[in-house]
Amino acid sequence: MRFEDLLSELNGFGRFQKMVLCINFLGRFSLGCHFLLGNFIAAIPSHHCNISSLDVDGVFENLSQEERLTVGVPAQEDGTPASCHMFSHPQFQLLINSSSSSDLPVVECQNGWHFDNSTFISTLATQWDLVCDKRALGKLTTTIFFLGVMFGAAAFGSLSAMFGRKPMLLVSYILGMGFGLCSVLSSSLLMFAVLRFFSGFTITGSVIISTVLNVEWVSIEHRKLVGVIDSLAWTFGFMGFPVIAYFIRDWRWLTVAISLPNVISIITWWWVPESARWLIVNGKADKAHYYLKKCAAMNHKKEVTARIKPEDLSKIIVTDRGSRKYSYLDLVRTPKMRRLSLLTGITWFSVATVAYGISFNITGFGLNMYLTQFVYGAIEIPAKFCIYYLLDKFGRHVTQAGSLLFVGISFIINIFIPKEKTVIRTVIAVLGKGCSATSFGTVILYTSELYPTVVRQNGMGYTSFIARFGVSVAPLILLSNDVWSYFSQVILCFLALSAAFVAYQLPETSGKCLPETIDDIEGIRKDKNGLLLQDRKMEEKDNRRGTLFIFKH
């Protein structure tokens, strides 16, 4: 008997599984907020030089604010005050003739800047003057955060494979909230960047661990539904965050507001079960039996565990448990595992880079940034519900490749639409964001099905590491628009189309049992009838379960 058979007898999507799914759903809400935090706290409001140094004799007292700017700050081509330069001396003649300012001597800002507070009360830019020559430092803090996420994914993937899913989930919750709250006390940009790095490092553990827990506790036929519901936590986070940011315009209080919800996650953690699969694979049959009994009790299937003893569980998964520890090196030791790791790594990098390249570009279409971010989140709801139909109709690898293909097409279309057509460009971008959400929702479920149980957490850690590297690169790709306004879209388009081709090379997992060992991936482990276990189809398993049901009744 395989673990899927036992889960099905216990009701693979009963009250127990729904409880786990709901708890993990709540725990993931704040993650989406943290991932988009840089869009708002690193925003640069309109600004101009502080020209108080030009008011030597107090003559500015008789001038309006507009007149002060006219005599103190050169005008740009669009008529707005320059952001980084001021006149070396007051140019009072411009009050009579403002058209002759191009040849007047200017200097860089001498006494800081005045910022427009109509949109933001405080941001990193206003806190530490991250403008002009320091303009890129705000984006850099976002990159540093995702570098932390990247290394955290690798660390927590390995730690949860060694010490279990549940304990490391609690570590992620506590440290993620702690570093998030500490970051608001930063007295310098360097201190803030360091704390944001560790915030990203710690909160990412809850992403990969909760995903694996959800998948490992449900039956085959419900995996795609769980994958869709799981990914909706991000969607509600993406939709809720701009609403929170709209009402909280100070970067410190906004950070606090999205960090504190982890208190709920810490409280509900007590009801999260350890993965029975992981316990069995690591020779902890007694503990696995304990959680399976809890599952049976909640699902009203006590008779199933009543006839199963802890020692019987050791026969469910035939593997070399207890004889060795698995590491990231096992992802590349054998030929097919190397190929799988390469293909999933490329796919995850491109999916994440493209998705966040779109999400971070909320001011590039000339519309309200709060509304744009909300719509980006809202479009994910129909996109992710479509996943359920697409996975059932076309399978995993076609859905993954197809969604990435349409993302690439949306970039191509937007490249040829004039920039003044802001509404049309935004509509195309939103549709591309929907396809991107489909690809992201698919790849999470798909990857958890591709890797075997013994290295599944390592596989998720590795792919999350690669993905977060892609996300950390995304803000830097957007900076390439300073070279050519369409440069970032060309790069993201290339990544999307390339990943579509790569994803199509991955094996289909729809209707198949989860692989348990590396031998399953290599296709060399067989059951007692000589059949390859990894190739056992869903229909065959259903027939066997039907026969068992008739026999028992």
Coordinates of C-alpha atoms in Angstrom, one line a residue:
M1 CA 0.0 0.0 0.0
R2 CA 1.2 3.5 -0.9
F3 CA 0.7 6.6 1.2
E4 CA -1.9 7.9 -1.3
D5 CA -4.0 4.8 -0.7
L6 CA -4.0 5.4 3.0
L7 CA -4.8 9.0 2.6
S8 CA -7.7 8.2 0.3
E9 CA -9.1 5.8 2.9
L10 CA -8.8 8.6 5.5
N11 CA -10.6 11.0 3.1
G12 CA -7.8 12.9 1.3
F13 CA -9.7 16.2 1.5
G14 CA -11.7 16.0 4.8
R15 CA -12.1 18.4 7.7
F16 CA -8.5 17.7 8.8
Q17 CA -7.0 18.7 5.4
K18 CA -9.3 21.8 5.2
M19 CA -8.1 22.9 8.7
V20 CA -4.5 22.6 7.6
L21 CA -5.2 24.5 4.4
C22 CA -7.0 27.4 6.3
I23 CA -4.3 27.8 8.9
N24 CA -1.6 28.0 6.3
F25 CA -3.8 30.3 4.2
L26 CA -3.9 32.8 7.1
G27 CA -0.2 32.5 7.6
R28 CA 0.6 33.4 4.0
F29 CA -1.4 36.6 3.8
S30 CA 1.2 39.0 5.2
L31 CA 3.9 37.4 2.9
G32 CA 2.4 39.0 -0.2
C33 CA 2.3 42.3 1.6
H34 CA 6.0 42.1 2.5
F35 CA 6.9 41.1 -1.1
L36 CA 5.2 44.3 -2.4
L37 CA 6.3 46.6 0.5
G38 CA 9.1 48.1 -1.5
N39 CA 6.7 49.4 -4.1
F40 CA 5.4 51.9 -1.6
I41 CA 8.0 52.5 1.1
A42 CA 10.8 53.0 -1.5
A43 CA 8.6 55.3 -3.7
I44 CA 10.1 58.7 -4.5
P45 CA 7.6 61.6 -4.2
S46 CA 7.9 64.7 -6.3
H47 CA 10.7 66.9 -4.9
H48 CA 12.9 69.9 -5.5
C49 CA 15.8 71.6 -3.8
N50 CA 15.5 73.3 -0.5
I51 CA 16.2 76.9 -1.6
S52 CA 16.2 78.5 1.9
S53 CA 20.0 79.3 1.4
L54 CA 19.1 81.7 -1.4
D55 CA 16.9 83.8 0.9
V56 CA 19.8 85.8 2.3
D57 CA 18.0 89.1 3.0
G58 CA 14.6 87.6 3.7
V59 CA 13.2 88.8 0.4
F60 CA 11.4 85.5 -0.2
E61 CA 8.9 86.5 2.5
N62 CA 7.1 88.8 0.0
L63 CA 6.9 86.0 -2.7
S64 CA 4.4 83.2 -3.1
Q65 CA 5.6 79.6 -3.1
E66 CA 5.3 79.5 -6.9
E67 CA 7.4 82.7 -7.3
R68 CA 10.1 81.3 -4.9
L69 CA 10.4 78.3 -7.1
T70 CA 10.6 80.4 -10.2
V71 CA 13.6 82.4 -9.0
G72 CA 15.3 79.6 -7.1
V73 CA 14.8 76.4 -9.2
P74 CA 15.2 75.9 -13.0
A75 CA 12.2 74.6 -14.8
Q76 CA 12.2 71.3 -16.7
E77 CA 10.9 70.9 -20.2
D78 CA 7.4 70.0 -18.9
G79 CA 7.4 73.2 -16.7
T80 CA 7.8 71.4 -13.4
P81 CA 10.7 72.4 -11.0
A82 CA 14.0 70.5 -11.5
S83 CA 14.5 67.8 -8.9
C84 CA 18.3 67.9 -8.4
H85 CA 19.4 71.4 -9.3
M86 CA 18.9 75.0 -8.1
F87 CA 20.2 78.4 -9.2
S88 CA 23.4 79.5 -7.7
H89 CA 21.8 82.9 -7.0
P90 CA 18.2 84.1 -7.0
Q91 CA 17.0 84.9 -10.5
F92 CA 14.4 87.6 -9.9
Q93 CA 14.3 88.6 -13.5
L94 CA 12.5 85.4 -14.2
L95 CA 9.4 86.8 -12.5
I96 CA 9.2 89.1 -15.6
N97 CA 10.5 86.8 -18.3
S98 CA 10.7 83.1 -17.3
S99 CA 11.7 81.9 -20.8
S100 CA 15.4 82.9 -20.5
S101 CA 16.4 80.4 -17.7
S102 CA 18.3 77.9 -19.8
D103 CA 21.7 79.6 -19.7
L104 CA 21.6 80.6 -16.1
P105 CA 24.2 79.1 -13.7
V106 CA 22.9 76.1 -11.6
V107 CA 24.3 74.0 -8.9
E108 CA 23.3 70.7 -7.2
C109 CA 21.0 70.9 -4.2
Q110 CA 22.9 72.4 -1.3
N111 CA 20.6 72.0 1.7
G112 CA 18.5 68.9 1.0
W113 CA 15.1 68.7 -0.6
H114 CA 11.4 69.5 -0.2
F115 CA 9.1 66.6 -0.8
D116 CA 5.5 66.5 -1.9
N117 CA 3.6 64.9 0.9
S118 CA 0.2 64.7 -0.9
T119 CA 0.7 61.0 -1.6
F120 CA 3.2 59.8 1.1
I121 CA 3.8 61.1 4.6
S122 CA 7.1 59.4 4.8
T123 CA 9.1 57.0 2.6
L124 CA 12.7 55.8 2.6
A125 CA 13.5 58.5 0.1
T126 CA 12.2 61.3 2.4
Q127 CA 13.8 59.7 5.4
W128 CA 17.3 59.4 4.0
D129 CA 17.2 61.7 0.9
L130 CA 17.4 58.8 -1.6
V131 CA 17.0 61.0 -4.7
C132 CA 19.2 62.2 -7.6
D133 CA 22.5 60.3 -7.3
K134 CA 21.1 58.1 -4.5
R135 CA 17.9 57.4 -6.4
A136 CA 18.8 53.7 -7.0
L137 CA 19.3 52.9 -3.3
G138 CA 15.6 52.6 -2.7
K139 CA 15.3 49.9 -5.3
L140 CA 18.5 48.3 -3.9
T141 CA 16.8 47.8 -0.6
T142 CA 14.1 45.8 -2.4
T143 CA 16.8 43.7 -4.1
I144 CA 18.5 43.1 -0.7
F145 CA 15.2 41.9 0.8
F146 CA 14.8 39.4 -2.0
L147 CA 18.4 38.2 -1.7
G148 CA 17.5 37.4 1.9
V149 CA 14.4 35.6 0.6
M150 CA 16.6 33.7 -1.8
F151 CA 19.1 32.5 0.8
G152 CA 16.3 31.8 3.3
A153 CA 14.6 29.5 0.8
A154 CA 17.7 27.4 0.5
A155 CA 18.3 27.4 4.3
F156 CA 14.7 26.6 5.3
G157 CA 14.4 24.0 2.6
S158 CA 17.3 22.1 4.1
L159 CA 16.4 22.7 7.7
S160 CA 12.8 21.6 7.3
A161 CA 14.1 18.4 5.5
M162 CA 16.3 17.7 8.5
F163 CA 14.2 18.8 11.5
G164 CA 10.7 18.6 10.1
R165 CA 8.2 21.0 8.6
K166 CA 6.3 22.1 11.7
P167 CA 9.2 23.3 14.0
M168 CA 10.8 25.3 11.2
L169 CA 7.4 26.8 10.3
L170 CA 7.3 28.3 13.8
V171 CA 10.8 29.6 13.6
S172 CA 9.9 31.3 10.3
Y173 CA 6.8 33.0 11.8
I174 CA 8.6 34.3 14.9
L175 CA 11.8 35.5 13.4
G176 CA 10.0 37.0 10.3
M177 CA 7.7 39.1 12.5
G178 CA 10.6 40.0 14.8
F179 CA 12.9 41.3 12.1
G180 CA 10.0 43.1 10.4
L181 CA 9.2 45.0 13.6
C182 CA 12.9 45.8 14.3
S183 CA 13.4 47.3 10.8
V184 CA 11.1 50.2 11.7
L185 CA 13.5 51.2 14.4
S186 CA 16.4 51.6 11.9
S187 CA 18.5 54.8 12.4
S188 CA 20.3 54.5 9.1
L189 CA 19.7 53.1 5.6
L190 CA 22.4 50.4 6.2
M191 CA 20.7 49.2 9.3
F192 CA 17.4 49.1 7.5
A193 CA 18.8 47.1 4.6
V194 CA 20.4 44.5 7.0
L195 CA 17.2 44.0 8.9
R196 CA 15.2 43.7 5.6
F197 CA 17.6 41.1 4.5
F198 CA 17.0 39.0 7.6
S199 CA 13.2 39.7 7.3
G200 CA 13.3 38.2 3.8
F201 CA 15.5 35.3 5.0
T202 CA 13.1 34.3 7.7
I203 CA 9.7 34.8 6.3
T204 CA 10.3 32.8 3.2
G205 CA 10.4 29.6 5.3
S206 CA 6.7 29.8 5.8
V207 CA 6.1 29.9 2.0
I208 CA 7.9 26.7 1.0
I209 CA 7.0 24.8 4.2
S210 CA 3.3 25.5 4.1
T211 CA 3.1 24.6 0.4
V212 CA 4.7 21.2 1.0
L213 CA 2.6 20.5 4.0
N214 CA -0.6 21.3 2.1
V215 CA 0.4 19.0 -0.8
E216 CA 1.6 16.1 1.4
W217 CA -1.6 15.9 3.4
V218 CA -4.1 15.7 0.5
S219 CA -5.0 13.0 -2.0
I220 CA -4.0 13.0 -5.6
E221 CA -7.3 14.1 -7.0
H222 CA -7.4 17.2 -4.7
R223 CA -3.8 18.5 -5.3
K224 CA -4.7 20.9 -8.0
L225 CA -7.6 22.4 -6.0
V226 CA -5.3 22.8 -3.0
G227 CA -2.6 24.4 -5.2
V228 CA -5.2 27.0 -6.5
I229 CA -6.5 27.8 -3.0
D230 CA -3.0 28.0 -1.6
S231 CA -1.9 30.5 -4.2
L232 CA -5.0 32.6 -3.6
A233 CA -3.4 33.6 -0.3
W234 CA -0.9 35.6 -2.3
T235 CA -3.7 37.1 -4.4
F236 CA -5.6 38.4 -1.3
G237 CA -2.4 39.7 0.0
F238 CA -1.7 41.5 -3.3
M239 CA -5.2 43.0 -3.2
G240 CA -5.3 43.9 0.4
F241 CA -1.9 45.5 0.6
P242 CA -2.6 48.6 -1.6
V243 CA -5.8 49.2 0.5
I244 CA -3.7 49.1 3.7
A245 CA -1.0 51.3 2.1
Y246 CA -3.7 53.8 1.0
F247 CA -4.7 54.4 4.5
I248 CA -1.2 54.2 6.1
R249 CA 1.1 56.6 4.3
D250 CA 4.0 56.4 6.7
W251 CA 6.6 53.7 5.9
R252 CA 7.3 52.7 9.5
W253 CA 3.6 52.2 10.4
L254 CA 3.0 50.4 7.1
T255 CA 5.8 47.9 7.9
V256 CA 4.3 47.4 11.4
A257 CA 0.8 46.9 10.0
I258 CA 1.9 44.0 7.7
S259 CA 4.2 42.4 10.3
L260 CA 1.9 42.1 13.2
P261 CA -0.6 39.6 11.6
N262 CA 2.1 36.9 12.1
V263 CA 0.8 36.8 15.7
I264 CA -2.2 35.0 14.4
S265 CA 0.0 32.6 12.5
I266 CA 2.0 31.8 15.7
I267 CA -1.2 31.1 17.7
T268 CA -2.7 28.9 15.0
W269 CA 0.6 27.0 14.5
W270 CA -0.3 24.8 17.5
W271 CA -3.0 23.1 15.3
V272 CA -0.6 22.5 12.4
P273 CA 0.3 18.8 12.0
E274 CA 3.8 17.5 11.0
S275 CA 4.0 15.9 7.6
A276 CA 3.2 12.2 8.1
R277 CA 5.1 11.5 4.9
W278 CA 8.2 13.1 6.3
L279 CA 7.9 11.3 9.6
I280 CA 7.5 7.9 7.9
V281 CA 10.5 8.6 5.6
N282 CA 12.6 9.5 8.6
G283 CA 11.7 6.4 10.6
K284 CA 9.3 8.1 13.0
A285 CA 6.3 5.8 12.6
D286 CA 4.9 6.4 16.1
K287 CA 4.6 10.1 15.5
A288 CA 3.2 9.6 12.0
H289 CA 0.6 7.2 13.5
Y290 CA -0.3 9.9 16.1
Y291 CA -1.1 12.5 13.4
L292 CA -2.9 10.0 11.2
K293 CA -5.1 9.2 14.1
K294 CA -5.9 12.8 14.5
C295 CA -6.7 13.0 10.8
A296 CA -8.9 10.0 11.0
A297 CA -10.8 11.4 14.0
M298 CA -11.5 14.7 12.4
N299 CA -12.5 13.0 9.1
H300 CA -14.7 10.4 10.9
K301 CA -12.6 7.6 9.7
K302 CA -11.4 6.1 13.0
E303 CA -11.9 2.5 11.8
V304 CA -9.0 3.0 9.3
T305 CA -6.3 3.8 11.9
A306 CA -7.8 1.2 14.3
R307 CA -6.5 -1.6 12.2
I308 CA -3.1 0.0 11.4
K309 CA -0.3 -0.2 13.9
P310 CA 2.7 2.1 13.9
E311 CA 5.0 -0.7 12.7
D312 CA 2.7 -1.2 9.7
L313 CA 3.5 2.3 8.5
S314 CA 7.1 1.4 7.8
K315 CA 5.8 -0.9 5.0
I316 CA 3.9 1.9 3.2
I317 CA 6.8 3.6 1.7
V318 CA 9.7 1.4 0.6
T319 CA 12.7 3.6 0.8
D320 CA 16.1 3.7 2.4
R321 CA 14.8 5.9 5.3
G322 CA 17.0 6.2 8.3
S323 CA 20.1 4.9 6.5
R324 CA 21.1 8.3 5.1
K325 CA 20.3 12.0 5.1
Y326 CA 19.5 13.7 1.9
S327 CA 20.9 17.1 0.9
Y328 CA 20.9 19.5 -2.1
L329 CA 23.6 17.5 -3.7
D330 CA 21.0 14.7 -4.3
L331 CA 19.3 17.0 -6.7
V332 CA 22.2 16.6 -9.1
R333 CA 23.7 13.2 -8.3
T334 CA 21.7 11.3 -11.0
P335 CA 21.0 12.1 -14.7
K336 CA 17.3 12.6 -14.5
M337 CA 17.4 14.5 -11.3
R338 CA 20.0 16.8 -12.8
R339 CA 17.8 17.4 -15.8
L340 CA 14.8 18.0 -13.6
S341 CA 16.7 20.5 -11.4
L342 CA 17.9 22.4 -14.4
L343 CA 14.5 22.7 -16.1
T344 CA 12.7 23.6 -12.9
G345 CA 15.4 26.1 -12.0
I346 CA 15.1 27.9 -15.3
T347 CA 11.3 27.9 -15.2
W348 CA 11.2 29.3 -11.6
F349 CA 13.7 32.0 -12.3
S350 CA 11.8 33.2 -15.4
V351 CA 8.3 32.9 -13.8
A352 CA 9.4 34.9 -10.7
T353 CA 11.4 37.6 -12.6
V354 CA 8.5 38.2 -15.0
A355 CA 5.8 38.2 -12.4
Y356 CA 7.5 40.7 -10.1
G357 CA 8.8 42.7 -13.0
I358 CA 5.2 43.4 -13.8
S359 CA 4.2 43.8 -10.2
F360 CA 7.0 46.3 -9.4
N361 CA 6.1 48.5 -12.4
I362 CA 3.0 50.1 -10.9
T363 CA 4.0 53.7 -11.9
G364 CA 5.1 52.9 -15.5
F365 CA 1.6 53.4 -17.1
G366 CA 0.7 56.9 -15.8
L367 CA -2.2 55.8 -13.6
N368 CA -2.8 55.8 -9.8
M369 CA -0.3 53.4 -8.2
Y370 CA -2.8 52.2 -5.6
L371 CA -5.4 51.3 -8.1
T372 CA -2.9 49.7 -10.5
Q373 CA -1.6 47.5 -7.7
F374 CA -5.1 46.5 -6.6
V375 CA -6.1 45.6 -10.2
Y376 CA -2.9 43.6 -10.5
G377 CA -4.0 41.6 -7.5
A378 CA -7.7 41.4 -8.5
I379 CA -6.9 39.9 -12.0
E380 CA -5.2 37.0 -10.2
I381 CA -8.6 35.7 -8.9
P382 CA -10.1 34.7 -12.3
A383 CA -6.6 33.7 -13.5
K384 CA -6.1 31.3 -10.6
F385 CA -9.6 29.8 -10.8
C386 CA -8.8 29.2 -14.5
I387 CA -5.8 27.1 -13.3
Y388 CA -8.2 24.5 -11.9
Y389 CA -9.9 24.0 -15.3
L390 CA -6.7 24.3 -17.3
L391 CA -4.8 21.7 -15.2
D392 CA -7.6 19.3 -15.5
K393 CA -8.1 19.9 -19.3
F394 CA -4.5 20.3 -20.5
G395 CA -2.3 19.0 -17.7
R396 CA 0.6 20.7 -15.9
H397 CA 3.3 21.3 -18.5
V398 CA 1.0 22.6 -21.2
T399 CA -0.7 25.0 -18.7
Q400 CA 2.8 26.1 -17.5
A401 CA 4.2 26.7 -21.0
G402 CA 1.0 28.2 -22.4
S403 CA 0.6 30.8 -19.7
L404 CA 4.2 31.9 -20.1
L405 CA 3.8 32.1 -23.8
F406 CA 0.8 34.5 -23.4
V407 CA 2.8 36.6 -21.0
G408 CA 5.5 37.0 -23.6
I409 CA 2.9 38.0 -26.2
S410 CA 1.5 40.7 -23.9
F411 CA 5.0 42.2 -23.6
I412 CA 5.4 42.2 -27.4
I413 CA 2.0 44.0 -27.8
N414 CA 2.9 46.7 -25.2
I415 CA 6.2 47.4 -26.8
F416 CA 4.4 48.6 -30.0
I417 CA 1.7 50.6 -28.3
P418 CA 2.6 54.3 -27.9
K419 CA 3.3 55.4 -24.3
E420 CA 0.5 58.1 -24.4
K421 CA -2.1 55.3 -24.7
T422 CA -1.8 54.7 -20.9
V423 CA -5.2 53.0 -20.5
I424 CA -4.6 50.5 -23.3
R425 CA -1.1 49.7 -22.1
T426 CA -2.4 49.2 -18.6
V427 CA -5.1 46.8 -19.8
I428 CA -2.6 44.7 -21.7
A429 CA -0.3 44.7 -18.7
V430 CA -3.1 43.5 -16.4
L431 CA -3.9 40.7 -18.8
G432 CA -0.3 39.8 -18.9
K433 CA -0.3 39.9 -15.1
G434 CA -3.2 37.5 -15.1
C435 CA -1.3 35.0 -17.3
S436 CA 1.7 35.5 -15.1
A437 CA -0.4 34.6 -12.0
T438 CA -1.5 31.5 -13.8
S439 CA 2.1 30.4 -14.5
F440 CA 3.1 31.2 -10.9
G441 CA 0.2 29.3 -9.4
T442 CA 0.9 26.3 -11.6
V443 CA 4.6 26.1 -11.0
I444 CA 4.2 25.9 -7.2
L445 CA 1.9 22.9 -7.4
Y446 CA 3.8 21.4 -10.4
T447 CA 7.2 21.5 -8.6
S448 CA 5.9 19.9 -5.4
E449 CA 4.7 17.0 -7.6
L450 CA 7.9 16.6 -9.6
Y451 CA 10.3 16.1 -6.7
P452 CA 10.3 12.9 -4.6
T453 CA 9.4 12.9 -0.9
V454 CA 13.0 12.3 0.2
V455 CA 14.2 15.5 -1.4
R456 CA 10.9 17.4 -2.0
Q457 CA 11.7 20.1 0.6
N458 CA 15.2 20.4 -0.8
G459 CA 13.7 20.7 -4.3
M460 CA 11.3 23.4 -3.1
G461 CA 14.1 25.2 -1.3
Y462 CA 16.3 25.1 -4.4
T463 CA 13.6 26.4 -6.8
S464 CA 12.5 29.1 -4.3
F465 CA 16.2 30.1 -4.0
I466 CA 16.4 30.5 -7.8
A467 CA 13.0 32.3 -7.9
R468 CA 14.0 34.8 -5.3
F469 CA 17.2 35.5 -7.1
G470 CA 15.0 36.3 -10.1
V471 CA 12.8 38.5 -8.0
S472 CA 15.8 40.4 -6.6
V473 CA 17.0 41.0 -10.2
A474 CA 13.6 42.4 -11.3
P475 CA 14.0 45.9 -9.7
L476 CA 17.4 46.2 -11.4
I477 CA 15.9 45.2 -14.7
L478 CA 13.3 48.0 -14.4
L479 CA 16.2 50.4 -13.9
S480 CA 17.4 49.5 -17.4
N481 CA 14.5 51.8 -18.7
D482 CA 16.9 54.7 -18.0
V483 CA 18.9 53.4 -21.0
W484 CA 15.9 52.7 -23.2
S485 CA 12.3 53.0 -22.1
Y486 CA 11.4 49.6 -23.5
F487 CA 14.5 47.8 -22.4
S488 CA 13.0 46.1 -19.4
Q489 CA 10.0 44.8 -21.4
V490 CA 12.3 43.3 -24.0
I491 CA 14.2 41.5 -21.3
L492 CA 11.1 40.2 -19.5
C493 CA 9.6 39.2 -22.9
F494 CA 12.6 37.1 -23.7
L495 CA 12.6 35.4 -20.3
A496 CA 8.9 34.5 -20.6
L497 CA 9.2 33.0 -24.1
S498 CA 12.3 31.1 -23.2
A499 CA 10.7 29.7 -20.0
A500 CA 7.7 28.6 -22.1
F501 CA 9.9 26.4 -24.2
V502 CA 11.7 25.0 -21.1
A503 CA 8.6 24.3 -19.2
Y504 CA 7.2 22.3 -22.0
Q505 CA 10.1 19.8 -21.6
L506 CA 9.0 18.9 -18.1
P507 CA 7.2 15.6 -17.5
E508 CA 3.5 15.5 -16.9
T509 CA 2.4 14.7 -13.3
S510 CA -1.4 14.9 -13.6
G511 CA -3.1 11.8 -12.2
K512 CA 0.2 10.2 -11.0
C513 CA 1.3 9.2 -7.5
L514 CA 3.8 11.5 -5.9
P515 CA 7.3 10.1 -6.3
E516 CA 8.8 8.9 -3.0
T517 CA 12.4 8.2 -3.8
I518 CA 15.1 9.3 -6.3
D519 CA 14.8 5.9 -7.9
D520 CA 11.2 6.8 -8.8
I521 CA 12.5 9.7 -10.8
E522 CA 15.2 7.7 -12.5
G523 CA 12.5 5.1 -13.3
I524 CA 14.3 2.1 -11.7
R525 CA 12.1 1.3 -8.7
K526 CA 9.4 -1.3 -9.3
D527 CA 6.6 -2.8 -7.2
K528 CA 6.2 -6.5 -6.6
N529 CA 4.5 -6.9 -10.0
G530 CA 7.4 -5.4 -11.9
L531 CA 5.5 -2.2 -12.6
L532 CA 7.3 1.2 -12.4
L533 CA 5.7 2.9 -9.4
Q534 CA 6.1 6.4 -10.8
D535 CA 4.1 5.4 -13.9
R536 CA 1.1 4.0 -12.0
K537 CA -1.9 5.8 -13.3
M538 CA -4.7 7.3 -11.4
E539 CA -7.2 5.0 -13.0
E540 CA -5.4 1.9 -11.9
K541 CA -5.3 3.1 -8.3
D542 CA -9.0 3.9 -8.4
N543 CA -9.8 0.4 -9.7
R544 CA -7.8 -1.1 -6.9
R545 CA -9.5 1.1 -4.3
G546 CA -12.9 0.1 -5.7
T547 CA -12.1 -3.6 -5.4
L548 CA -10.9 -3.0 -1.8
F549 CA -14.2 -1.2 -1.0
I550 CA -16.3 -4.1 -2.3
F551 CA -14.2 -6.7 -0.4
K552 CA -14.6 -4.7 2.9
H553 CA -18.3 -4.3 2.5

